[in-house]
Short mmCIF file of N, CA and C in Angstrom, two decimals:
data_model
loop_
_atom_site.label_atom_id
_atom_site.label_comp_id
_atom_site.label_asym_id
_atom_site.label_seq_id
_atom_site.Cartn_x
_atom_site.Cartn_y
_atom_site.Cartn_z
N MET A 1 -74.79 -21.59 -41.27
CA MET A 1 -73.68 -21.37 -40.58
C MET A 1 -74.02 -20.58 -39.35
N ASN A 2 -73.20 -21.67 -37.84
CA ASN A 2 -74.12 -21.10 -36.82
C ASN A 2 -73.03 -20.00 -36.24
N LYS A 3 -73.41 -18.88 -35.30
CA LYS A 3 -72.87 -17.88 -34.79
C LYS A 3 -71.62 -17.37 -34.67
N GLU A 4 -71.31 -18.60 -33.86
CA GLU A 4 -69.85 -19.31 -33.70
C GLU A 4 -69.02 -18.35 -35.49
N LEU A 5 -69.33 -18.99 -36.46
CA LEU A 5 -68.40 -19.42 -37.61
C LEU A 5 -68.89 -17.29 -38.48
N LEU A 6 -70.19 -16.48 -38.18
CA LEU A 6 -70.06 -15.74 -38.75
C LEU A 6 -69.32 -14.93 -37.18
N LEU A 7 -69.48 -14.83 -36.28
CA LEU A 7 -68.74 -13.89 -35.10
C LEU A 7 -67.43 -13.77 -35.96
N GLU A 8 -66.67 -14.89 -35.84
CA GLU A 8 -65.28 -15.49 -35.96
C GLU A 8 -65.16 -14.66 -37.83
N LYS A 9 -66.10 -14.47 -38.44
CA LYS A 9 -65.71 -14.34 -39.74
C LYS A 9 -65.99 -12.20 -39.52
N TYR A 10 -66.36 -12.58 -39.16
CA TYR A 10 -66.86 -10.42 -38.63
C TYR A 10 -65.44 -10.20 -38.34
N ILE A 11 -64.94 -10.96 -37.03
CA ILE A 11 -63.95 -10.17 -36.58
C ILE A 11 -62.99 -10.36 -37.65
N LYS A 12 -62.26 -11.40 -38.30
CA LYS A 12 -61.61 -11.37 -39.55
C LYS A 12 -62.05 -10.11 -40.65
N VAL A 13 -62.57 -9.85 -40.88
CA VAL A 13 -62.86 -8.97 -41.99
C VAL A 13 -63.03 -7.52 -40.85
N ALA A 14 -63.34 -7.42 -39.99
CA ALA A 14 -63.35 -5.92 -39.22
C ALA A 14 -61.81 -5.74 -38.97
N VAL A 15 -61.23 -6.52 -38.53
CA VAL A 15 -58.97 -6.60 -38.11
C VAL A 15 -59.01 -5.94 -39.66
N LYS A 16 -59.03 -6.75 -40.54
CA LYS A 16 -58.68 -6.84 -42.03
C LYS A 16 -59.19 -4.82 -42.04
N LYS A 17 -60.15 -4.71 -42.21
CA LYS A 17 -60.56 -3.46 -42.57
C LYS A 17 -59.88 -2.27 -41.58
N ALA A 18 -59.73 -2.94 -40.03
CA ALA A 18 -59.40 -1.58 -39.73
C ALA A 18 -57.56 -1.53 -40.21
N LEU A 19 -56.86 -2.55 -40.44
CA LEU A 19 -55.70 -2.59 -41.27
C LEU A 19 -55.43 -1.74 -42.18
N LYS A 20 -56.27 -2.03 -42.82
CA LYS A 20 -56.26 -1.14 -44.07
C LYS A 20 -56.49 0.38 -44.30
N GLU A 21 -57.11 0.38 -42.73
CA GLU A 21 -57.63 2.07 -42.51
C GLU A 21 -56.68 2.31 -42.14
N GLN A 22 -55.77 0.82 -41.61
CA GLN A 22 -54.62 2.30 -40.15
C GLN A 22 -53.19 1.79 -41.55
N GLU A 23 -53.00 1.47 -42.79
CA GLU A 23 -52.38 1.32 -43.29
C GLU A 23 -52.48 2.59 -44.51
N GLU A 24 -53.64 3.27 -44.81
CA GLU A 24 -53.66 4.23 -45.17
C GLU A 24 -53.80 5.71 -44.35
N GLN A 25 -54.18 5.76 -42.64
CA GLN A 25 -54.02 6.87 -41.97
C GLN A 25 -51.96 7.15 -42.36
N GLN A 26 -51.24 6.00 -42.47
CA GLN A 26 -49.90 6.01 -42.66
C GLN A 26 -49.43 6.17 -44.01
N ARG A 27 -49.99 6.18 -45.15
CA ARG A 27 -49.60 6.63 -46.16
C ARG A 27 -49.99 7.84 -46.17
N LYS A 28 -50.87 8.58 -45.58
CA LYS A 28 -51.25 9.93 -45.20
C LYS A 28 -50.24 10.67 -44.90
N ALA A 29 -50.06 10.25 -43.75
CA ALA A 29 -49.18 11.18 -42.91
C ALA A 29 -47.65 11.63 -43.17
N GLU A 30 -47.38 10.14 -44.34
CA GLU A 30 -46.03 9.92 -44.81
C GLU A 30 -45.77 11.15 -46.11
N LYS A 31 -46.92 11.31 -46.19
CA LYS A 31 -47.18 12.00 -47.40
C LYS A 31 -47.47 14.01 -47.72
N ALA A 32 -48.35 13.87 -46.34
CA ALA A 32 -48.27 15.31 -45.56
C ALA A 32 -47.23 15.82 -45.09
N MET A 33 -46.04 15.13 -44.44
CA MET A 33 -44.95 15.30 -44.14
C MET A 33 -43.34 15.51 -44.44
N TYR A 34 -44.42 14.79 -46.25
CA TYR A 34 -42.61 14.94 -46.88
C TYR A 34 -42.30 16.67 -47.25
N MET A 35 -43.06 17.26 -47.45
CA MET A 35 -42.79 18.73 -47.28
C MET A 35 -41.58 19.22 -46.25
N VAL A 36 -42.17 18.44 -44.64
CA VAL A 36 -41.05 18.89 -44.06
C VAL A 36 -39.92 18.31 -43.87
N TYR A 37 -39.62 16.87 -44.31
CA TYR A 37 -38.53 16.34 -44.69
C TYR A 37 -37.66 17.60 -45.79
N ARG A 38 -38.22 17.84 -47.22
CA ARG A 38 -37.21 18.71 -47.98
C ARG A 38 -36.99 20.32 -47.57
N PHE A 39 -37.68 20.82 -46.56
CA PHE A 39 -37.40 21.70 -46.71
C PHE A 39 -36.89 21.25 -45.00
N PRO A 40 -35.75 21.81 -44.20
CA PRO A 40 -35.08 20.94 -42.34
C PRO A 40 -35.94 22.68 -42.59
N GLY A 41 -35.60 23.68 -42.86
CA GLY A 41 -36.03 24.72 -41.63
C GLY A 41 -37.80 24.71 -41.44
N LEU A 42 -38.19 24.48 -42.81
CA LEU A 42 -39.62 24.13 -42.06
C LEU A 42 -39.70 23.55 -40.86
N LYS A 43 -39.38 22.71 -40.47
CA LYS A 43 -39.94 21.75 -39.94
C LYS A 43 -39.03 22.12 -38.74
N LYS A 44 -38.28 23.22 -39.25
CA LYS A 44 -37.94 23.46 -37.26
C LYS A 44 -38.71 24.81 -36.60
N VAL A 45 -39.55 25.69 -38.26
CA VAL A 45 -40.51 26.33 -37.90
C VAL A 45 -41.73 26.40 -37.14
N MET A 46 -41.96 25.14 -37.68
CA MET A 46 -43.66 24.36 -37.46
C MET A 46 -43.51 23.89 -35.65
N GLU A 47 -41.72 23.10 -35.54
CA GLU A 47 -41.59 22.87 -34.48
C GLU A 47 -41.91 23.79 -33.15
N ASP A 48 -41.40 25.48 -33.40
CA ASP A 48 -41.49 25.77 -32.80
C ASP A 48 -43.04 26.83 -32.51
N LEU A 49 -43.47 26.63 -33.98
CA LEU A 49 -45.48 27.50 -34.03
C LEU A 49 -45.89 25.77 -32.78
N MET A 50 -45.15 24.94 -32.97
CA MET A 50 -46.29 24.11 -32.24
C MET A 50 -46.10 23.10 -31.07
N SER A 51 -45.03 22.32 -31.55
CA SER A 51 -44.45 21.67 -30.71
C SER A 51 -44.02 20.30 -31.61
N PRO A 52 -42.86 19.31 -30.89
CA PRO A 52 -42.08 18.59 -31.84
C PRO A 52 -42.92 17.52 -32.23
N ALA A 53 -44.57 17.68 -31.59
CA ALA A 53 -45.43 16.54 -31.75
C ALA A 53 -46.58 17.10 -33.04
N PHE A 54 -45.97 18.36 -33.98
CA PHE A 54 -46.88 19.03 -34.80
C PHE A 54 -47.61 17.59 -35.89
N GLY A 55 -47.03 16.88 -35.78
CA GLY A 55 -47.92 16.15 -36.97
C GLY A 55 -48.86 15.94 -36.77
N ARG A 56 -49.15 15.08 -35.21
CA ARG A 56 -50.84 14.78 -34.77
C ARG A 56 -51.65 16.25 -35.19
N TYR A 57 -51.39 17.17 -35.99
CA TYR A 57 -51.99 18.25 -35.52
C TYR A 57 -52.20 18.62 -37.30
N VAL A 58 -51.80 18.21 -37.78
CA VAL A 58 -51.18 18.57 -39.25
C VAL A 58 -51.89 17.85 -39.90
N ASN A 59 -52.84 18.01 -41.29
CA ASN A 59 -53.31 16.85 -42.28
C ASN A 59 -52.55 16.46 -43.40
N GLY A 60 -51.95 17.85 -43.95
CA GLY A 60 -50.94 17.94 -44.84
C GLY A 60 -50.47 19.32 -44.73
N ILE A 61 -49.36 19.51 -45.22
CA ILE A 61 -48.06 20.46 -45.70
C ILE A 61 -48.10 20.69 -47.51
N ASN A 62 -49.25 21.68 -48.14
CA ASN A 62 -48.67 21.88 -49.83
C ASN A 62 -47.99 23.28 -49.84
N ILE A 63 -47.33 22.70 -51.58
CA ILE A 63 -46.72 24.88 -51.89
C ILE A 63 -47.46 25.24 -52.23
N ILE A 64 -48.41 26.22 -52.00
CA ILE A 64 -49.00 26.90 -52.71
C ILE A 64 -49.00 28.40 -53.89
N ALA A 65 -47.32 29.17 -53.69
CA ALA A 65 -46.88 29.95 -54.25
C ALA A 65 -45.28 29.30 -54.51
N PRO A 66 -44.75 29.46 -55.52
CA PRO A 66 -43.45 29.12 -55.84
C PRO A 66 -42.47 30.43 -55.56
N LYS A 67 -42.53 31.43 -55.36
CA LYS A 67 -41.56 33.13 -54.77
C LYS A 67 -42.44 34.36 -54.46
N PRO A 68 -42.47 33.97 -53.02
CA PRO A 68 -41.73 33.48 -52.12
C PRO A 68 -42.39 32.32 -51.85
N THR A 69 -41.57 31.25 -51.50
CA THR A 69 -42.22 30.20 -51.58
C THR A 69 -42.88 30.07 -50.01
N THR A 70 -44.71 29.79 -50.86
CA THR A 70 -45.92 30.13 -49.33
C THR A 70 -45.51 28.24 -49.33
N PHE A 71 -46.18 27.94 -48.36
CA PHE A 71 -46.54 26.88 -47.72
C PHE A 71 -47.43 26.74 -47.11
N LYS A 72 -48.66 26.09 -47.90
CA LYS A 72 -50.20 25.93 -46.64
C LYS A 72 -50.28 24.74 -45.78
N VAL A 73 -50.82 25.09 -44.54
CA VAL A 73 -50.85 23.72 -43.67
C VAL A 73 -51.88 23.40 -43.09
N ASP A 74 -52.42 22.88 -43.44
CA ASP A 74 -54.33 21.83 -42.68
C ASP A 74 -53.71 21.27 -41.65
N LEU A 75 -54.83 21.69 -40.90
CA LEU A 75 -55.24 20.98 -39.74
C LEU A 75 -55.98 19.93 -39.22
N VAL A 76 -55.90 19.57 -38.53
CA VAL A 76 -56.65 18.20 -38.94
C VAL A 76 -58.41 18.50 -37.88
N ASN A 77 -58.68 19.57 -38.00
CA ASN A 77 -60.02 20.32 -37.61
C ASN A 77 -60.39 21.02 -38.68
N GLY A 78 -59.82 20.72 -39.94
CA GLY A 78 -59.76 21.73 -41.12
C GLY A 78 -59.19 23.09 -41.70
N GLN A 79 -59.21 23.69 -40.65
CA GLN A 79 -58.31 24.96 -40.43
C GLN A 79 -56.83 25.00 -41.09
N ASP A 80 -56.65 25.94 -41.81
CA ASP A 80 -55.18 26.29 -42.04
C ASP A 80 -54.97 27.46 -42.44
N PHE A 81 -53.39 27.71 -42.30
CA PHE A 81 -52.50 28.67 -42.17
C PHE A 81 -51.58 28.81 -43.40
N SER A 82 -51.04 29.85 -43.10
CA SER A 82 -50.04 29.78 -44.25
C SER A 82 -48.02 29.90 -43.87
N ILE A 83 -47.43 29.50 -44.28
CA ILE A 83 -45.86 29.90 -43.56
C ILE A 83 -44.98 30.25 -45.22
N LYS A 84 -44.90 31.39 -44.99
CA LYS A 84 -43.71 31.91 -46.45
C LYS A 84 -42.16 31.99 -45.94
N TYR A 85 -41.84 31.36 -46.66
CA TYR A 85 -40.31 31.76 -46.64
C TYR A 85 -39.15 32.27 -47.09
N LEU A 86 -39.03 33.01 -45.75
CA LEU A 86 -38.80 35.35 -46.34
C LEU A 86 -36.92 35.05 -47.43
N GLY A 87 -36.47 34.07 -47.11
CA GLY A 87 -34.79 34.24 -47.58
C GLY A 87 -33.86 33.89 -46.18
N LYS A 88 -32.61 33.25 -46.79
CA LYS A 88 -31.65 32.97 -45.54
C LYS A 88 -32.39 32.26 -43.90
N GLY A 89 -32.98 31.25 -44.75
CA GLY A 89 -33.02 30.56 -42.96
C GLY A 89 -34.79 31.51 -42.12
N ASN A 90 -35.70 33.07 -43.11
CA ASN A 90 -36.58 33.89 -42.44
C ASN A 90 -38.34 33.04 -42.79
N PHE A 91 -38.55 32.96 -41.89
CA PHE A 91 -40.09 32.95 -42.47
C PHE A 91 -40.83 33.39 -41.86
N SER A 92 -42.03 33.59 -42.33
CA SER A 92 -43.17 34.55 -41.72
C SER A 92 -44.44 34.22 -41.96
N THR A 93 -45.11 33.60 -40.64
CA THR A 93 -46.81 32.97 -40.65
C THR A 93 -47.26 33.91 -40.81
N LYS A 94 -49.14 33.75 -42.02
CA LYS A 94 -50.56 34.28 -41.74
C LYS A 94 -51.11 32.99 -40.95
N ILE A 95 -51.63 33.86 -39.39
CA ILE A 95 -52.80 32.57 -39.47
C ILE A 95 -54.12 33.51 -39.02
N ALA A 96 -55.28 33.62 -39.06
CA ALA A 96 -55.83 33.84 -39.23
C ALA A 96 -55.92 34.84 -39.73
N GLY A 97 -55.91 35.61 -40.58
CA GLY A 97 -55.58 36.64 -41.06
C GLY A 97 -54.56 38.30 -40.87
N LYS A 98 -53.96 37.40 -40.15
CA LYS A 98 -53.03 38.61 -39.42
C LYS A 98 -51.51 37.26 -39.51
N LYS A 99 -50.44 38.45 -40.09
CA LYS A 99 -48.93 38.00 -40.41
C LYS A 99 -48.34 38.49 -39.03
N TYR A 100 -47.47 37.60 -38.47
CA TYR A 100 -46.24 36.91 -37.71
C TYR A 100 -45.41 36.70 -38.31
N ASN A 101 -44.11 37.35 -37.64
CA ASN A 101 -42.32 37.10 -37.99
C ASN A 101 -42.12 36.45 -36.30
N PRO A 102 -41.43 35.07 -36.79
CA PRO A 102 -41.24 33.62 -35.41
C PRO A 102 -39.92 34.32 -35.00
N ILE A 103 -39.09 35.20 -35.34
CA ILE A 103 -38.47 35.66 -35.84
C ILE A 103 -38.52 36.26 -34.25
N ASN A 104 -38.92 36.95 -33.67
CA ASN A 104 -39.24 37.84 -32.41
C ASN A 104 -39.79 37.14 -31.87
N LEU A 105 -39.40 37.09 -29.61
CA LEU A 105 -39.70 35.97 -29.16
C LEU A 105 -41.23 36.06 -28.91
N SER A 106 -42.16 37.29 -29.23
CA SER A 106 -43.73 38.05 -28.75
C SER A 106 -44.08 37.72 -29.60
N GLU A 107 -43.45 37.80 -31.14
CA GLU A 107 -44.00 37.32 -31.88
C GLU A 107 -44.73 35.74 -32.10
N LEU A 108 -43.95 35.30 -31.99
CA LEU A 108 -43.84 33.70 -31.95
C LEU A 108 -44.54 33.16 -30.83
N GLU A 109 -45.03 33.32 -29.73
CA GLU A 109 -45.40 33.78 -29.42
C GLU A 109 -47.22 33.54 -29.33
N ARG A 110 -46.82 35.12 -29.94
CA ARG A 110 -48.62 35.29 -30.39
C ARG A 110 -49.35 33.90 -31.30
N ALA A 111 -48.33 33.98 -31.71
CA ALA A 111 -48.15 32.94 -33.94
C ALA A 111 -49.09 31.74 -32.83
N SER A 112 -47.95 31.06 -32.19
CA SER A 112 -48.18 29.56 -31.46
C SER A 112 -49.48 29.94 -30.78
N GLN A 113 -49.88 30.98 -30.12
CA GLN A 113 -51.28 31.24 -29.39
C GLN A 113 -52.57 31.03 -30.14
N ALA A 114 -52.04 31.90 -31.59
CA ALA A 114 -53.13 32.17 -32.50
C ALA A 114 -53.11 30.79 -33.41
N ILE A 115 -52.74 29.86 -33.83
CA ILE A 115 -53.14 28.23 -33.79
C ILE A 115 -53.63 27.45 -32.80
N ALA A 116 -53.46 28.03 -31.61
CA ALA A 116 -54.39 26.56 -30.54
C ALA A 116 -55.62 27.66 -30.72
N ASP A 117 -55.50 28.92 -30.88
CA ASP A 117 -57.24 28.88 -30.96
C ASP A 117 -57.83 28.75 -32.69
N ILE A 118 -57.27 28.61 -32.93
CA ILE A 118 -57.74 28.59 -34.69
C ILE A 118 -57.78 26.43 -34.43
N LEU A 119 -57.44 25.59 -33.36
CA LEU A 119 -57.08 24.45 -33.79
C LEU A 119 -58.82 24.17 -32.46
N GLU A 120 -58.83 25.23 -31.73
CA GLU A 120 -60.23 25.46 -30.78
C GLU A 120 -61.39 25.45 -31.52
N LEU A 121 -61.61 26.51 -32.99
CA LEU A 121 -62.77 26.44 -33.53
C LEU A 121 -63.10 25.56 -33.97
N ASN A 122 -63.31 23.95 -34.31
CA ASN A 122 -63.65 23.07 -34.52
C ASN A 122 -62.11 21.57 -34.23
N TYR A 123 -63.37 21.15 -32.89
CA TYR A 123 -62.65 20.02 -32.89
C TYR A 123 -62.85 19.08 -33.89
N ALA A 124 -61.42 18.61 -33.67
CA ALA A 124 -61.01 17.15 -34.12
C ALA A 124 -61.84 16.04 -34.24
N PRO A 125 -61.96 15.22 -35.15
CA PRO A 125 -62.42 14.47 -35.02
C PRO A 125 -62.59 13.32 -33.71
N ALA A 126 -62.68 12.20 -33.68
CA ALA A 126 -61.51 12.03 -32.52
C ALA A 126 -61.55 10.19 -33.04
N GLU A 127 -60.97 9.90 -33.16
CA GLU A 127 -59.60 8.40 -34.02
C GLU A 127 -60.92 7.52 -33.44
N GLY A 128 -61.57 7.43 -32.42
CA GLY A 128 -62.32 6.14 -33.20
C GLY A 128 -63.59 6.49 -32.94
N LYS A 129 -64.32 7.68 -33.37
CA LYS A 129 -65.19 7.99 -34.37
C LYS A 129 -64.81 8.38 -35.73
N GLU A 130 -64.06 8.25 -36.41
CA GLU A 130 -63.67 8.54 -37.71
C GLU A 130 -63.02 6.81 -38.07
N GLN A 131 -63.21 5.56 -37.09
CA GLN A 131 -62.94 4.59 -36.97
C GLN A 131 -63.80 3.49 -36.81
N GLY A 132 -64.84 4.30 -36.92
CA GLY A 132 -66.32 4.23 -36.65
C GLY A 132 -65.75 2.71 -34.76
N GLY A 133 -64.80 3.31 -33.85
CA GLY A 133 -64.98 2.81 -32.97
C GLY A 133 -65.44 2.59 -31.51
N ALA A 134 -66.02 3.87 -32.09
CA ALA A 134 -66.67 4.52 -31.42
C ALA A 134 -67.75 3.99 -30.15
N GLU A 135 -68.48 2.93 -30.55
CA GLU A 135 -70.00 2.23 -30.23
C GLU A 135 -70.03 1.19 -31.13
N PRO A 136 -69.55 -0.15 -29.82
CA PRO A 136 -69.82 -1.44 -30.88
C PRO A 136 -70.64 -1.65 -31.41
N GLU A 137 -70.48 -2.06 -32.52
CA GLU A 137 -70.47 -2.64 -34.06
C GLU A 137 -71.36 -4.39 -33.53
N THR A 138 -72.57 -4.33 -34.19
CA THR A 138 -73.35 -5.42 -34.64
C THR A 138 -73.05 -6.15 -35.67
N PRO A 139 -72.95 -7.56 -35.72
CA PRO A 139 -72.77 -8.31 -36.89
C PRO A 139 -73.90 -7.95 -37.71
N GLY A 140 -74.85 -8.15 -37.33
CA GLY A 140 -76.70 -7.90 -38.35
C GLY A 140 -76.71 -6.04 -38.77
N THR A 141 -76.03 -5.63 -37.83
CA THR A 141 -76.03 -3.72 -38.53
C THR A 141 -74.56 -4.00 -39.72
N SER A 142 -73.49 -4.26 -39.18
CA SER A 142 -72.72 -3.51 -39.95
C SER A 142 -72.36 -4.74 -41.68
N ALA A 143 -72.75 -5.78 -41.03
CA ALA A 143 -72.45 -6.94 -42.17
C ALA A 143 -72.73 -6.01 -43.69
N ALA A 144 -73.02 -5.32 -44.21
CA ALA A 144 -73.60 -4.89 -45.36
C ALA A 144 -72.12 -3.64 -45.65
N GLU A 145 -71.56 -2.97 -44.78
CA GLU A 145 -70.11 -2.42 -44.91
C GLU A 145 -69.01 -3.03 -45.07
N LEU A 146 -68.89 -3.76 -44.61
CA LEU A 146 -67.50 -5.03 -44.39
C LEU A 146 -67.63 -6.25 -45.40
N GLY A 147 -68.26 -6.18 -46.83
CA GLY A 147 -68.16 -6.91 -46.94
C GLY A 147 -69.43 -8.60 -47.50
N PRO A 148 -69.44 -7.95 -49.34
CA PRO A 148 -70.17 -9.16 -49.39
C PRO A 148 -70.36 -10.41 -49.43
N ASP A 149 -69.43 -10.46 -48.70
CA ASP A 149 -69.91 -12.27 -48.35
C ASP A 149 -69.52 -12.67 -47.18
N LEU A 150 -69.73 -11.48 -46.57
CA LEU A 150 -70.16 -11.23 -44.89
C LEU A 150 -71.40 -10.84 -44.82
N ALA A 151 -72.14 -9.92 -45.94
CA ALA A 151 -73.71 -9.82 -45.62
C ALA A 151 -74.28 -11.28 -46.50
N ALA A 152 -73.57 -11.31 -46.95
CA ALA A 152 -74.65 -12.43 -47.22
C ALA A 152 -74.79 -13.90 -46.31
N ALA A 153 -73.11 -13.88 -45.82
CA ALA A 153 -73.07 -14.77 -44.42
C ALA A 153 -75.01 -14.93 -42.86
N GLY A 154 -74.52 -13.31 -43.04
CA GLY A 154 -74.98 -12.37 -42.71
C GLY A 154 -76.73 -12.44 -42.65
N ALA A 155 -77.09 -12.02 -44.12
CA ALA A 155 -78.26 -12.15 -44.14
C ALA A 155 -79.42 -13.75 -44.51
N ALA A 156 -78.35 -15.39 -44.46
CA ALA A 156 -78.88 -15.96 -44.17
C ALA A 156 -79.15 -16.71 -42.69
N GLU A 157 -78.18 -15.66 -41.55
CA GLU A 157 -78.76 -15.99 -40.56
C GLU A 157 -79.50 -14.72 -40.11
N THR A 158 -79.89 -14.12 -40.74
CA THR A 158 -80.91 -13.05 -39.58
C THR A 158 -81.78 -12.61 -40.84
N THR A 159 -83.37 -12.17 -40.02
CA THR A 159 -84.37 -11.63 -41.07
C THR A 159 -84.41 -10.36 -40.77
N PRO A 160 -84.23 -9.56 -41.59
CA PRO A 160 -84.78 -8.10 -41.12
C PRO A 160 -85.75 -7.56 -40.88
N PRO A 161 -85.88 -6.18 -39.92
CA PRO A 161 -86.81 -6.07 -38.81
C PRO A 161 -88.11 -5.91 -39.56
N ALA A 162 -89.67 -5.89 -39.00
CA ALA A 162 -90.36 -5.45 -39.73
C ALA A 162 -90.66 -3.94 -40.01
N GLU A 163 -90.74 -3.26 -40.83
CA GLU A 163 -90.95 -1.76 -41.04
C GLU A 163 -92.25 -1.63 -40.37
N THR A 164 -92.67 -0.46 -39.44
CA THR A 164 -93.37 0.21 -39.58
C THR A 164 -94.16 1.67 -40.32
N PRO A 165 -94.98 1.31 -41.00
CA PRO A 165 -94.83 2.78 -41.85
C PRO A 165 -95.09 4.44 -41.83
N ALA A 166 -94.51 4.46 -42.26
CA ALA A 166 -94.39 5.67 -41.72
C ALA A 166 -95.71 7.01 -41.81
N ALA A 167 -96.21 8.14 -40.66
CA ALA A 167 -97.25 8.27 -40.72
C ALA A 167 -97.22 9.47 -42.09
N PRO A 168 -98.27 10.39 -42.70
CA PRO A 168 -98.08 10.80 -43.69
C PRO A 168 -97.73 12.43 -42.21
N GLU A 169 -96.63 13.24 -43.38
CA GLU A 169 -96.93 14.72 -41.90
C GLU A 169 -97.52 15.80 -42.90
N GLU A 170 -98.16 15.89 -41.63
CA GLU A 170 -99.34 17.20 -41.96
C GLU A 170 -98.54 18.38 -42.74
N GLU A 171 -99.27 19.07 -43.95
CA GLU A 171 -98.39 20.62 -43.66
C GLU A 171 -99.58 22.24 -43.41
N THR A 172 -98.89 22.68 -42.65
CA THR A 172 -99.85 23.81 -42.06
C THR A 172 -100.01 25.36 -43.40
N PRO A 173 -101.27 25.16 -43.43
CA PRO A 173 -100.75 26.17 -44.61
C PRO A 173 -100.40 27.50 -43.89
N PRO A 174 -100.10 28.16 -44.81
CA PRO A 174 -98.98 29.43 -44.99
C PRO A 174 -99.68 30.25 -44.07
N ALA A 175 -99.23 31.04 -43.17
CA ALA A 175 -99.38 31.69 -42.70
C ALA A 175 -100.16 33.37 -43.11
N GLU A 176 -100.52 34.50 -43.31
CA GLU A 176 -100.72 35.39 -44.20
C GLU A 176 -100.94 36.20 -43.40
N ALA A 177 -100.26 37.84 -43.70
CA ALA A 177 -99.54 39.14 -43.21
C ALA A 177 -101.28 39.90 -43.24
#
């Protein structure tokens, strides 16, 4: 197999893998937003707290208690906060251990700032790094990840690099007090 065929096969497999990952992310996003569509008041509160584009920052929304209905909002950086339905279209939020009532404008602003603060705690993984697109991959290094047929094709073309033996580590005796 020449290099052009190997490269062509690598590109086809990489594109298929990227499309599969993208479809999986789309399914996760639809599943995460199911609660928002089921509870229209929740959507309004999320828009008030974050922005109309809150879906970019949310991994999922789950019901964690039936009465009072309590939602757990998982953010992209692994943090979370809860929203509690109080009845008659009123909600209360608990962010980083503090309760806020979004009906009051000042508390809504403080709640929005608290969400911004917890989003800053851990940076969300970059989209390119999740998909492995941060660094260009070479066919020899990622062929095993992309599939057995490509790995077999890559193995026929390339030979593994010679490994150098690792030097034994020296242990220091523990210091006595």
